[in-house]
């Protein structure tokens, strides 16, 4: 999916919501555990109930790898289901991969070609040649970690490298590796005020913002500081949506939370256009 | 496996060799492709032929994920085979994972509990709470990327953060998260002279050194600068060993290269004791 198609979808749906599919068998409704593939059954129900409010879905691979072969199969089924039934949806493998060049090529093949994700999150620590194999895929997107939403972000990301913090150095340096058509960034919503500075460095790039909801970020602030001319934001909510209820009505409860967020987003979008 | 057990094995075998199991179906002998699980068949033959010369094996997960479900199954079979037949071998999941705390816990469960690896490589960018869930597993080891062997290492890792390079900041900061019993570091062999500085910061920690052989590192130099009182080195070779031949004799050819390295290591170890 091209960036332009993503922007069109955002405008059509009046939403820049991404739903994080971080499925934990201990948290999903018990009756689903009887299903042959409870994770996929859960995801399918969540996707069917929320797709009109969201433009993107983001399974975090850790939650699937934690269930071994079965989990990997659930991931395959989930991305296939999305691509087949909702091809207009932008899909993100939240995998935080990154390795030396010939090895990163393997990950790129796995997630883009074989699984069929539109994009993948990548850790920047290993530098340019660890990121380039992902950027080599036309029509796919690389989402580089810049400033994450966890406490550990302050261990290295906000340390000064020369004149500026490391995460700004990552933004500045990586700009030359790609462009706003194939390179996006992860920026935690728990630090909305940082977004103004980030926009000075990458005015047009899409920012994937986790941490709205359960992790404490605020949507209004994120939009105030982080929105670009072309919107340029994907706001992720995982637990706040998918675990809105663990009863029989879980999908409806998820849809309700997603709809509320979409309405907030619509209000913001209507306000600027 | 405890660090002490690893050290004992190194002394017993007179080897600190790690064999990287980065299996590419385009590079293995053609006759193996007829096997039900060519990757596992290849690994099994390589392990059986080289185990007396090596103390560790390191499958890089990218090479397995690239083959989807089948690849994941080959990885499961490989680690099971190692644990069952060679329990004295130290196993490393070269996965370069790392995520926010509750997500890293998932990866830790997957690789330590379910797959049964002794250790895993972790990217440090997300800081303390992304690493701690791995350190929480007693008798397992977290191997943090410090200075990698690729060109991209110079993009961020060697940039100055305050008074010292980022990779030194990673070493210095992370020392407080664990100790030499549960925390090791990846240090690329292409920069052997850096090892002297690294040893000043982490005198006792084990260093996993990739890049000897195909990537150009030199064993003598690595030992000169990097060896600790308790040896403290695991030297990895992947392609140089496993693709020594792609003919019927591939396992013997791999054993020959591994043995040569082991003899070099024995000479070095005999020289210091």
Short mmCIF file of C-alpha atoms in Angstrom, two decimals:
data_model
loop_
_atom_site.label_atom_id
_atom_site.label_comp_id
_atom_site.label_asym_id
_atom_site.label_seq_id
_atom_site.Cartn_x
_atom_site.Cartn_y
_atom_site.Cartn_z
CA UNK A 1 0.00 0.00 0.00
CA UNK A 2 1.36 3.46 -0.90
CA UNK A 3 1.41 6.36 1.52
CA UNK A 4 -1.09 8.14 -0.71
CA UNK A 5 -3.53 5.23 -0.42
CA UNK A 6 -3.15 5.28 3.34
CA UNK A 7 -3.86 9.02 3.45
CA UNK A 8 -6.94 8.51 1.25
CA UNK A 9 -8.24 5.83 3.60
CA UNK A 10 -7.68 8.09 6.60
CA UNK A 11 -9.69 10.83 4.93
CA UNK A 12 -12.42 8.46 3.82
CA UNK A 13 -12.86 6.82 7.21
CA UNK A 14 -12.10 9.96 9.19
CA UNK A 15 -9.84 7.86 11.31
CA UNK A 16 -6.13 7.36 11.86
CA UNK A 17 -6.66 4.59 14.38
CA UNK A 18 -4.45 1.52 14.49
CA UNK A 19 -5.63 -1.44 16.54
CA UNK A 20 -2.88 -3.43 18.24
CA UNK A 21 -3.56 -7.15 18.12
CA UNK A 22 -1.51 -8.21 21.15
CA UNK A 23 -3.40 -11.35 22.01
CA UNK A 24 -2.91 -12.99 25.37
CA UNK A 25 -4.83 -16.23 25.94
CA UNK A 26 -5.14 -15.35 29.62
CA UNK A 27 -7.07 -12.22 28.76
CA UNK A 28 -9.46 -13.24 26.02
CA UNK A 29 -12.99 -14.49 26.76
CA UNK A 30 -12.87 -18.00 28.12
CA UNK A 31 -15.42 -19.42 25.70
CA UNK A 32 -13.00 -18.76 22.82
CA UNK A 33 -10.49 -21.21 24.27
CA UNK A 34 -12.68 -24.03 22.93
CA UNK A 35 -12.05 -22.86 19.37
CA UNK A 36 -9.48 -24.69 17.26
CA UNK A 37 -7.46 -21.47 16.97
CA UNK A 38 -8.55 -19.15 19.80
CA UNK A 39 -6.11 -16.38 18.85
CA UNK A 40 -7.35 -16.20 15.28
CA UNK A 41 -10.99 -16.49 16.38
CA UNK A 42 -10.41 -13.56 18.72
CA UNK A 43 -8.62 -11.47 16.07
CA UNK A 44 -11.25 -12.19 13.43
CA UNK A 45 -14.04 -11.07 15.74
CA UNK A 46 -12.11 -7.93 16.77
CA UNK A 47 -11.27 -7.05 13.16
CA UNK A 48 -14.82 -7.62 11.90
CA UNK A 49 -16.22 -5.46 14.70
CA UNK A 50 -13.71 -2.60 14.50
CA UNK A 51 -12.58 -2.34 10.86
CA UNK A 52 -14.87 0.55 9.99
CA UNK A 53 -13.23 2.65 12.72
CA UNK A 54 -9.62 1.73 12.02
CA UNK A 55 -7.20 2.18 9.13
CA UNK A 56 -4.48 -0.11 10.43
CA UNK A 57 -3.91 -3.27 12.47
CA UNK A 58 -0.70 -4.07 14.26
CA UNK A 59 -0.04 -7.54 15.66
CA UNK A 60 3.01 -7.54 17.92
CA UNK A 61 4.93 -10.66 16.96
CA UNK A 62 6.03 -11.40 20.54
CA UNK A 63 2.49 -12.38 21.47
CA UNK A 64 2.40 -14.92 18.64
CA UNK A 65 5.93 -16.29 19.09
CA UNK A 66 5.04 -16.90 22.73
CA UNK A 67 2.72 -19.67 21.48
CA UNK A 68 5.33 -21.28 19.22
CA UNK A 69 4.21 -22.93 15.99
CA UNK A 70 0.55 -22.46 16.85
CA UNK A 71 1.09 -18.77 17.45
CA UNK A 72 2.95 -18.34 14.18
CA UNK A 73 0.03 -20.03 12.41
CA UNK A 74 -2.43 -17.67 14.10
CA UNK A 75 -0.33 -14.74 12.87
CA UNK A 76 -0.36 -16.09 9.32
CA UNK A 77 -4.11 -16.57 9.42
CA UNK A 78 -4.66 -13.10 10.84
CA UNK A 79 -2.65 -11.28 8.17
CA UNK A 80 -4.21 -13.44 5.42
CA UNK A 81 -7.67 -12.64 6.74
CA UNK A 82 -6.92 -8.93 6.75
CA UNK A 83 -5.43 -8.93 3.25
CA UNK A 84 -8.28 -10.96 1.81
CA UNK A 85 -11.22 -9.27 3.47
CA UNK A 86 -9.97 -5.75 4.11
CA UNK A 87 -7.28 -5.01 1.52
CA UNK A 88 -7.70 -1.27 2.20
CA UNK A 89 -6.34 -1.78 5.74
CA UNK A 90 -2.69 -0.91 6.41
CA UNK A 91 -0.96 -3.78 8.20
CA UNK A 92 1.98 -3.47 10.56
CA UNK A 93 4.15 -6.32 11.85
CA UNK A 94 5.32 -4.94 15.17
CA UNK A 95 8.42 -7.07 15.17
CA UNK A 96 11.20 -4.62 16.10
CA UNK A 97 13.67 -6.58 13.99
CA UNK A 98 17.05 -5.50 12.64
CA UNK A 99 20.25 -7.40 11.87
CA UNK A 100 23.25 -7.23 9.55
CA UNK A 101 22.34 -6.71 5.89
CA UNK A 102 22.05 -10.25 4.56
CA UNK A 103 20.11 -11.28 7.65
CA UNK A 104 17.73 -8.32 7.57
CA UNK A 105 16.94 -9.37 3.99
CA UNK A 106 15.62 -12.61 5.46
CA UNK A 107 13.31 -10.78 7.82
CA UNK A 108 12.13 -8.51 5.00
CA UNK A 109 11.31 -11.54 2.88
CA UNK A 110 9.49 -13.22 5.77
CA UNK A 111 7.29 -10.28 6.70
CA UNK A 112 6.74 -8.54 3.35
CA UNK A 113 6.78 -11.31 0.76
CA UNK A 114 5.65 -14.39 2.64
CA UNK A 115 3.35 -13.07 5.35
CA UNK A 116 2.23 -10.09 3.26
CA UNK A 117 2.50 -7.24 5.75
CA UNK A 118 2.52 -3.68 4.43
CA UNK A 119 5.07 -2.61 7.01
CA UNK A 120 7.31 -3.66 9.86
CA UNK A 121 8.83 -1.96 12.90
CA UNK A 122 12.64 -1.93 13.01
CA UNK A 123 15.18 -1.13 15.74
CA UNK A 124 17.78 1.39 14.54
CA UNK A 125 20.76 0.39 16.71
CA UNK A 126 22.58 -1.52 13.94
CA UNK A 127 22.40 1.36 11.47
CA UNK A 128 21.90 1.83 7.76
CA UNK A 129 22.70 -1.58 6.30
CA UNK A 130 20.35 -3.22 8.82
CA UNK A 131 17.46 -1.05 7.61
CA UNK A 132 18.09 -0.86 3.84
CA UNK A 133 16.94 -4.41 3.01
CA UNK A 134 13.47 -3.44 4.27
CA UNK A 135 13.48 -0.15 2.34
CA UNK A 136 14.35 -2.08 -0.83
CA UNK A 137 10.77 -3.35 -0.98
CA UNK A 138 8.72 -0.89 -3.04
CA UNK A 139 5.20 -0.26 -1.71
CA UNK A 140 6.23 -1.55 1.72
CA UNK A 141 7.05 0.63 4.68
CA UNK A 142 9.76 0.52 7.29
CA UNK A 143 8.80 1.94 10.67
CA UNK A 144 11.92 2.84 12.59
CA UNK A 145 11.91 3.08 16.38
CA UNK A 146 12.75 6.67 17.30
CA UNK A 147 11.32 7.49 20.72
CA UNK A 148 9.53 4.63 22.40
CA UNK A 149 6.78 4.87 25.00
CA UNK A 150 8.46 2.92 27.79
CA UNK A 151 10.54 4.11 30.73
CA UNK A 152 13.68 2.62 29.19
CA UNK A 153 13.41 5.23 26.42
CA UNK A 154 15.30 7.52 28.78
CA UNK A 155 18.26 5.14 29.11
CA UNK A 156 19.71 5.82 25.67
CA UNK A 157 17.20 7.44 23.30
CA UNK A 158 17.14 10.79 25.08
CA UNK A 159 20.86 10.93 25.79
CA UNK A 160 22.71 13.67 23.96
CA UNK A 161 24.72 12.61 20.94
CA UNK A 162 26.71 15.71 20.06
CA UNK A 163 24.19 18.56 19.95
CA UNK A 164 20.99 16.53 20.09
CA UNK A 165 19.32 13.51 21.65
CA UNK A 166 19.95 10.08 20.16
CA UNK A 167 16.37 9.71 18.90
CA UNK A 168 16.76 12.96 16.95
CA UNK A 169 20.06 11.69 15.58
CA UNK A 170 18.19 8.56 14.46
CA UNK A 171 15.56 10.70 12.72
CA UNK A 172 18.12 13.00 11.12
CA UNK A 173 20.46 10.25 9.93
CA UNK A 174 17.78 7.87 8.70
CA UNK A 175 16.04 10.56 6.64
CA UNK A 176 18.74 10.06 4.04
CA UNK A 177 18.08 6.30 3.85
CA UNK A 178 14.51 6.64 2.66
CA UNK A 179 11.77 9.20 2.33
CA UNK A 180 8.30 9.88 3.67
CA UNK A 181 6.92 7.37 1.14
CA UNK A 182 8.70 4.36 2.59
CA UNK A 183 9.98 5.34 6.03
CA UNK A 184 7.87 5.99 9.12
CA UNK A 185 8.78 6.33 12.79
CA UNK A 186 7.58 5.03 16.14
CA UNK A 187 7.10 7.84 18.62
CA UNK A 188 5.59 7.14 22.03
CA UNK A 189 2.52 9.14 22.95
CA UNK A 190 3.57 9.39 26.57
CA UNK A 191 5.85 12.23 25.46
CA UNK A 192 3.53 14.29 23.25
CA UNK A 193 5.51 17.49 23.72
CA UNK A 194 8.50 15.88 22.00
CA UNK A 195 6.42 15.66 18.84
CA UNK A 196 6.86 19.32 17.99
CA UNK A 197 10.63 18.86 17.81
CA UNK A 198 10.26 15.65 15.86
CA UNK A 199 8.10 17.40 13.27
CA UNK A 200 10.90 19.89 12.66
CA UNK A 201 13.14 17.02 11.58
CA UNK A 202 10.61 14.86 9.72
CA UNK A 203 7.79 17.22 8.71
CA UNK A 204 6.08 14.81 6.32
CA UNK A 205 6.79 11.33 7.66
CA UNK A 206 4.08 9.20 9.17
CA UNK A 207 4.49 8.64 12.91
CA UNK A 208 3.18 5.48 14.53
CA UNK A 209 2.19 6.50 18.02
CA UNK A 210 1.70 3.70 20.52
CA UNK A 211 0.77 4.38 24.08
CA UNK A 212 -2.57 6.15 23.72
CA UNK A 213 -4.89 4.60 26.26
CA UNK A 214 -3.41 1.90 28.50
CA UNK A 215 0.05 3.46 28.37
CA UNK A 216 -1.27 6.89 29.26
CA UNK A 217 -0.97 9.09 26.16
CA UNK A 218 -3.47 11.78 25.25
CA UNK A 219 -4.95 11.95 21.74
CA UNK A 220 -5.55 15.71 21.69
CA UNK A 221 -1.96 16.47 22.66
CA UNK A 222 -0.54 14.03 20.16
CA UNK A 223 -2.52 15.64 17.35
CA UNK A 224 -1.70 19.16 18.50
CA UNK A 225 2.04 18.53 18.40
CA UNK A 226 2.35 15.70 15.90
CA UNK A 227 -0.06 16.17 13.01
CA UNK A 228 1.47 16.99 9.62
CA UNK A 229 -0.09 18.56 6.55
CA UNK A 230 -1.06 15.10 5.38
CA UNK A 231 -2.18 14.02 8.85
CA UNK A 232 0.92 11.85 9.17
CA UNK A 233 -0.24 10.01 12.28
CA UNK A 234 -1.28 6.49 13.09
CA UNK A 235 -2.45 6.27 16.67
CA UNK A 236 -2.29 2.83 18.14
CA UNK A 237 -4.41 1.42 20.90
CA UNK A 238 -4.05 -2.22 21.86
CA UNK A 239 -5.27 -3.29 25.29
CA UNK A 240 -7.73 -0.39 25.60
CA UNK A 241 -9.67 -1.72 22.62
CA UNK A 242 -9.17 -5.48 22.42
CA UNK A 243 -9.67 -6.10 26.14
CA UNK A 244 -12.53 -3.66 26.63
CA UNK A 245 -14.50 -6.69 27.83
CA UNK A 246 -13.64 -10.34 28.38
CA UNK A 247 -17.27 -11.41 28.24
CA UNK A 248 -19.33 -12.70 25.32
CA UNK A 249 -19.76 -9.11 24.16
CA UNK A 250 -16.00 -8.51 23.78
CA UNK A 251 -16.19 -7.62 20.08
CA UNK A 252 -19.02 -5.13 20.59
CA UNK A 253 -17.18 -3.63 23.55
CA UNK A 254 -14.03 -3.28 21.42
CA UNK A 255 -16.06 -1.67 18.64
CA UNK A 256 -17.49 0.82 21.10
CA UNK A 257 -14.06 1.96 22.31
CA UNK A 258 -12.75 2.07 18.73
CA UNK A 259 -15.77 4.11 17.65
CA UNK A 260 -15.24 6.59 20.47
CA UNK A 261 -11.65 7.09 19.40
CA UNK A 262 -12.72 7.40 15.76
CA UNK A 263 -15.27 10.07 16.69
CA UNK A 264 -12.57 12.00 18.54
CA UNK A 265 -10.38 11.68 15.47
CA UNK A 266 -13.18 12.79 13.15
CA UNK A 267 -13.71 15.89 15.28
CA UNK A 268 -10.02 16.71 15.06
CA UNK A 269 -9.89 16.09 11.30
CA UNK A 270 -13.07 18.13 10.68
CA UNK A 271 -11.53 20.92 12.71
CA UNK A 272 -8.47 21.25 10.51
CA UNK A 273 -9.99 20.85 7.07
CA UNK B 1 23.40 -23.39 31.95
CA UNK B 2 25.45 -21.33 34.39
CA UNK B 3 28.46 -19.25 33.38
CA UNK B 4 30.63 -21.58 35.46
CA UNK B 5 29.40 -24.60 33.51
CA UNK B 6 30.16 -22.81 30.26
CA UNK B 7 33.68 -21.99 31.44
CA UNK B 8 34.21 -25.62 32.47
CA UNK B 9 33.16 -26.81 29.05
CA UNK B 10 35.50 -24.34 27.37
CA UNK B 11 38.37 -25.66 29.46
CA UNK B 12 37.42 -29.29 28.88
CA UNK B 13 37.05 -28.95 25.11
CA UNK B 14 39.85 -26.39 24.75
CA UNK B 15 37.47 -24.43 22.58
CA UNK B 16 35.39 -21.29 22.77
CA UNK B 17 33.91 -21.80 19.33
CA UNK B 18 30.28 -21.03 18.56
CA UNK B 19 28.84 -22.33 15.31
CA UNK B 20 26.25 -20.08 13.68
CA UNK B 21 23.40 -22.09 12.19
CA UNK B 22 22.24 -19.58 9.55
CA UNK B 23 20.71 -22.02 7.13
CA UNK B 24 19.89 -20.92 3.60
CA UNK B 25 18.22 -23.53 1.39
CA UNK B 26 20.00 -22.05 -1.64
CA UNK B 27 23.37 -22.84 -0.10
CA UNK B 28 22.99 -26.30 1.41
CA UNK B 29 23.82 -29.46 -0.59
CA UNK B 30 21.12 -30.14 -3.14
CA UNK B 31 20.56 -33.76 -2.12
CA UNK B 32 19.26 -32.57 1.26
CA UNK B 33 16.33 -30.81 -0.37
CA UNK B 34 14.68 -34.23 -0.79
CA UNK B 35 14.53 -34.62 3.01
CA UNK B 36 11.24 -33.95 4.77
CA UNK B 37 12.91 -31.14 6.75
CA UNK B 38 16.08 -30.13 4.86
CA UNK B 39 17.01 -27.40 7.36
CA UNK B 40 16.89 -29.75 10.32
CA UNK B 41 18.66 -32.51 8.36
CA UNK B 42 21.43 -30.04 7.55
CA UNK B 43 21.69 -28.77 11.13
CA UNK B 44 21.72 -32.27 12.59
CA UNK B 45 24.57 -33.32 10.30
CA UNK B 46 26.54 -30.13 11.05
CA UNK B 47 26.01 -30.49 14.81
CA UNK B 48 26.92 -34.18 14.88
CA UNK B 49 30.09 -33.48 12.90
CA UNK B 50 31.26 -30.38 14.77
CA UNK B 51 30.07 -30.74 18.38
CA UNK B 52 33.40 -31.93 19.74
CA UNK B 53 35.03 -28.71 18.51
CA UNK B 54 32.35 -26.25 19.62
CA UNK B 55 30.88 -25.16 22.95
CA UNK B 56 27.94 -23.22 21.53
CA UNK B 57 25.50 -23.13 18.63
CA UNK B 58 23.71 -20.03 17.48
CA UNK B 59 20.80 -20.21 15.05
CA UNK B 60 19.87 -16.76 13.74
CA UNK B 61 16.07 -16.67 13.85
CA UNK B 62 15.78 -14.62 10.63
CA UNK B 63 16.88 -17.63 8.59
CA UNK B 64 14.10 -19.73 10.12
CA UNK B 65 11.36 -17.09 10.01
CA UNK B 66 12.15 -16.66 6.32
CA UNK B 67 10.62 -20.12 5.81
CA UNK B 68 7.47 -19.41 7.82
CA UNK B 69 5.85 -22.20 9.79
CA UNK B 70 8.22 -24.80 8.35
CA UNK B 71 11.20 -22.72 9.37
CA UNK B 72 9.90 -22.25 12.89
CA UNK B 73 9.45 -26.03 13.12
CA UNK B 74 13.03 -26.59 11.95
CA UNK B 75 14.20 -24.20 14.67
CA UNK B 76 12.19 -26.09 17.31
CA UNK B 77 13.63 -29.40 16.16
CA UNK B 78 17.17 -28.03 16.11
CA UNK B 79 17.11 -26.69 19.65
CA UNK B 80 15.38 -29.86 20.91
CA UNK B 81 18.02 -31.98 19.23
CA UNK B 82 20.79 -29.95 20.83
CA UNK B 83 19.23 -30.04 24.29
CA UNK B 84 18.54 -33.76 24.13
CA UNK B 85 21.79 -34.99 22.61
CA UNK B 86 24.31 -32.38 23.70
CA UNK B 87 23.02 -30.82 26.93
CA UNK B 88 26.54 -29.53 27.66
CA UNK B 89 26.30 -27.21 24.63
CA UNK B 90 25.44 -23.54 25.23
CA UNK B 91 22.62 -22.46 22.92
CA UNK B 92 22.03 -18.94 21.64
CA UNK B 93 18.90 -17.67 19.91
CA UNK B 94 20.31 -14.91 17.76
CA UNK B 95 17.01 -13.07 17.67
CA UNK B 96 17.96 -9.46 18.44
CA UNK B 97 14.62 -8.90 20.15
CA UNK B 98 13.58 -6.17 22.58
CA UNK B 99 10.27 -4.47 23.30
CA UNK B 100 8.41 -2.77 26.15
CA UNK B 101 8.42 -4.75 29.38
CA UNK B 102 5.25 -6.83 29.14
CA UNK B 103 6.06 -7.65 25.52
CA UNK B 104 9.68 -8.59 26.17
CA UNK B 105 8.32 -11.03 28.77
CA UNK B 106 6.57 -12.78 25.91
CA UNK B 107 9.78 -13.14 23.94
CA UNK B 108 11.59 -14.38 27.05
CA UNK B 109 8.92 -17.03 27.56
CA UNK B 110 9.07 -18.07 23.91
CA UNK B 111 12.84 -18.47 23.71
CA UNK B 112 13.75 -19.58 27.23
CA UNK B 113 10.76 -21.57 28.47
CA UNK B 114 9.17 -22.95 25.34
CA UNK B 115 12.04 -23.35 22.90
CA UNK B 116 14.58 -24.00 25.65
CA UNK B 117 17.46 -21.76 24.59
CA UNK B 118 20.14 -20.93 27.16
CA UNK B 119 20.45 -17.38 25.87
CA UNK B 120 19.15 -14.78 23.45
CA UNK B 121 20.59 -11.70 21.76
CA UNK B 122 18.81 -8.43 22.58
CA UNK B 123 18.91 -4.94 21.05
CA UNK B 124 19.50 -2.27 23.72
CA UNK B 125 17.75 0.72 22.12
CA UNK B 126 14.60 0.48 24.28
CA UNK B 127 16.54 0.44 27.55
CA UNK B 128 16.29 -1.23 30.92
CA UNK B 129 12.68 -2.39 31.09
CA UNK B 130 13.01 -4.02 27.66
CA UNK B 131 15.95 -6.10 28.89
CA UNK B 132 14.90 -6.94 32.46
CA UNK B 133 12.28 -9.57 31.56
CA UNK B 134 15.05 -11.65 30.00
CA UNK B 135 17.35 -11.17 32.98
CA UNK B 136 14.56 -12.37 35.25
CA UNK B 137 15.17 -15.93 34.07
CA UNK B 138 17.74 -17.54 36.35
CA UNK B 139 20.28 -19.75 34.58
CA UNK B 140 19.51 -18.05 31.28
CA UNK B 141 21.67 -15.41 29.67
CA UNK B 142 20.90 -12.15 27.95
CA UNK B 143 23.37 -11.15 25.26
CA UNK B 144 23.08 -7.43 24.62
CA UNK B 145 24.20 -5.88 21.34
CA UNK B 146 27.03 -3.49 22.11
CA UNK B 147 29.23 -3.06 19.05
CA UNK B 148 28.08 -5.00 16.01
CA UNK B 149 30.24 -6.21 13.13
CA UNK B 150 28.45 -4.44 10.29
CA UNK B 151 29.14 -1.11 8.62
CA UNK B 152 26.01 0.40 10.17
CA UNK B 153 27.67 0.06 13.59
CA UNK B 154 29.26 3.44 12.81
CA UNK B 155 25.91 5.16 12.30
CA UNK B 156 24.97 5.31 15.98
CA UNK B 157 26.98 2.88 18.12
CA UNK B 158 30.26 4.76 17.80
CA UNK B 159 28.75 8.23 18.11
CA UNK B 160 29.74 10.10 21.24
CA UNK B 161 27.17 10.24 24.01
CA UNK B 162 28.61 12.73 26.44
CA UNK B 163 32.20 11.63 27.05
CA UNK B 164 32.06 8.22 25.39
CA UNK B 165 30.69 6.29 22.43
CA UNK B 166 27.14 4.98 22.59
CA UNK B 167 28.25 1.33 22.73
CA UNK B 168 30.33 2.12 25.81
CA UNK B 169 27.36 3.90 27.32
CA UNK B 170 25.33 0.73 26.66
CA UNK B 171 27.99 -1.37 28.42
CA UNK B 172 28.32 1.04 31.33
CA UNK B 173 24.58 1.53 31.88
CA UNK B 174 23.59 -2.10 31.44
CA UNK B 175 26.21 -3.36 33.89
CA UNK B 176 23.86 -2.27 36.65
CA UNK B 177 20.96 -4.30 35.23
CA UNK B 178 22.67 -7.65 35.56
CA UNK B 179 26.09 -9.13 36.19
CA UNK B 180 28.64 -11.30 34.45
CA UNK B 181 26.58 -14.36 35.41
CA UNK B 182 23.53 -13.42 33.36
CA UNK B 183 24.56 -10.65 30.97
CA UNK B 184 26.87 -11.02 27.98
CA UNK B 185 27.59 -8.70 25.06
CA UNK B 186 27.84 -8.90 21.29
CA UNK B 187 31.06 -7.31 20.05
CA UNK B 188 32.01 -7.54 16.39
CA UNK B 189 35.40 -9.04 15.62
CA UNK B 190 35.98 -6.66 12.74
CA UNK B 191 37.02 -4.12 15.36
CA UNK B 192 39.36 -6.15 17.59
CA UNK B 193 41.22 -3.10 18.87
CA UNK B 194 38.00 -1.84 20.48
CA UNK B 195 38.03 -4.91 22.72
CA UNK B 196 40.72 -3.51 25.00
CA UNK B 197 38.47 -0.54 25.86
CA UNK B 198 35.47 -2.80 26.28
CA UNK B 199 37.38 -4.99 28.74
CA UNK B 200 37.99 -1.92 30.91
CA UNK B 201 34.22 -1.50 31.29
CA UNK B 202 33.18 -5.16 31.53
CA UNK B 203 36.27 -7.06 32.67
CA UNK B 204 34.48 -10.32 33.47
CA UNK B 205 31.54 -10.50 31.09
CA UNK B 206 31.40 -13.00 28.29
CA UNK B 207 31.62 -11.43 24.84
CA UNK B 208 29.98 -13.09 21.86
CA UNK B 209 32.16 -12.20 18.91
CA UNK B 210 30.64 -12.69 15.47
CA UNK B 211 32.53 -11.84 12.33
CA UNK B 212 35.52 -14.16 12.56
CA UNK B 213 35.95 -15.73 9.14
CA UNK B 214 33.48 -14.61 6.45
CA UNK B 215 33.12 -11.15 7.99
CA UNK B 216 36.89 -10.65 8.19
CA UNK B 217 37.84 -10.77 11.90
CA UNK B 218 41.09 -12.25 13.17
CA UNK B 219 41.10 -14.78 16.01
CA UNK B 220 44.54 -13.92 17.40
CA UNK B 221 43.69 -10.22 17.65
CA UNK B 222 40.34 -10.89 19.26
CA UNK B 223 41.97 -13.04 21.95
CA UNK B 224 44.82 -10.59 22.48
CA UNK B 225 42.47 -7.72 23.21
CA UNK B 226 39.33 -9.47 24.39
CA UNK B 227 40.19 -12.43 26.60
CA UNK B 228 39.33 -12.16 30.28
CA UNK B 229 40.68 -14.05 33.27
CA UNK B 230 37.94 -16.62 32.74
CA UNK B 231 38.40 -16.64 28.97
CA UNK B 232 35.17 -14.70 28.56
CA UNK B 233 34.92 -15.16 24.81
CA UNK B 234 32.62 -17.03 22.49
CA UNK B 235 33.86 -16.73 18.93
CA UNK B 236 31.22 -17.32 16.32
CA UNK B 237 31.71 -18.55 12.80
CA UNK B 238 28.70 -19.25 10.63
CA UNK B 239 29.21 -19.35 6.86
CA UNK B 240 32.91 -20.23 7.13
CA UNK B 241 31.99 -23.50 8.82
CA UNK B 242 28.55 -24.56 7.66
CA UNK B 243 29.15 -23.77 3.98
CA UNK B 244 32.69 -25.10 3.83
CA UNK B 245 31.37 -27.44 1.12
CA UNK B 246 28.01 -27.87 -0.58
CA UNK B 247 28.81 -31.38 -1.75
CA UNK B 248 28.01 -34.72 -0.11
CA UNK B 249 30.97 -34.21 2.21
CA UNK B 250 29.59 -30.94 3.67
CA UNK B 251 29.54 -32.20 7.26
CA UNK B 252 33.14 -33.46 7.12
CA UNK B 253 34.24 -30.21 5.50
CA UNK B 254 32.48 -28.25 8.27
CA UNK B 255 34.17 -30.44 10.89
CA UNK B 256 37.55 -29.77 9.32
CA UNK B 257 37.15 -25.99 9.49
CA UNK B 258 35.76 -26.21 13.04
CA UNK B 259 38.67 -28.41 14.08
CA UNK B 260 41.19 -25.95 12.66
CA UNK B 261 39.62 -23.15 14.65
CA UNK B 262 39.53 -25.34 17.75
CA UNK B 263 43.23 -26.15 17.36
CA UNK B 264 44.01 -22.43 17.09
CA UNK B 265 41.94 -21.89 20.24
CA UNK B 266 43.68 -24.73 22.08
CA UNK B 267 47.06 -23.20 21.24
CA UNK B 268 45.92 -19.86 22.63
CA UNK B 269 44.44 -21.44 25.78
CA UNK B 270 47.52 -23.59 26.37
CA UNK B 271 49.65 -20.48 26.03
CA UNK B 272 47.93 -18.62 28.83
CA UNK B 273 47.55 -21.40 31.39
#
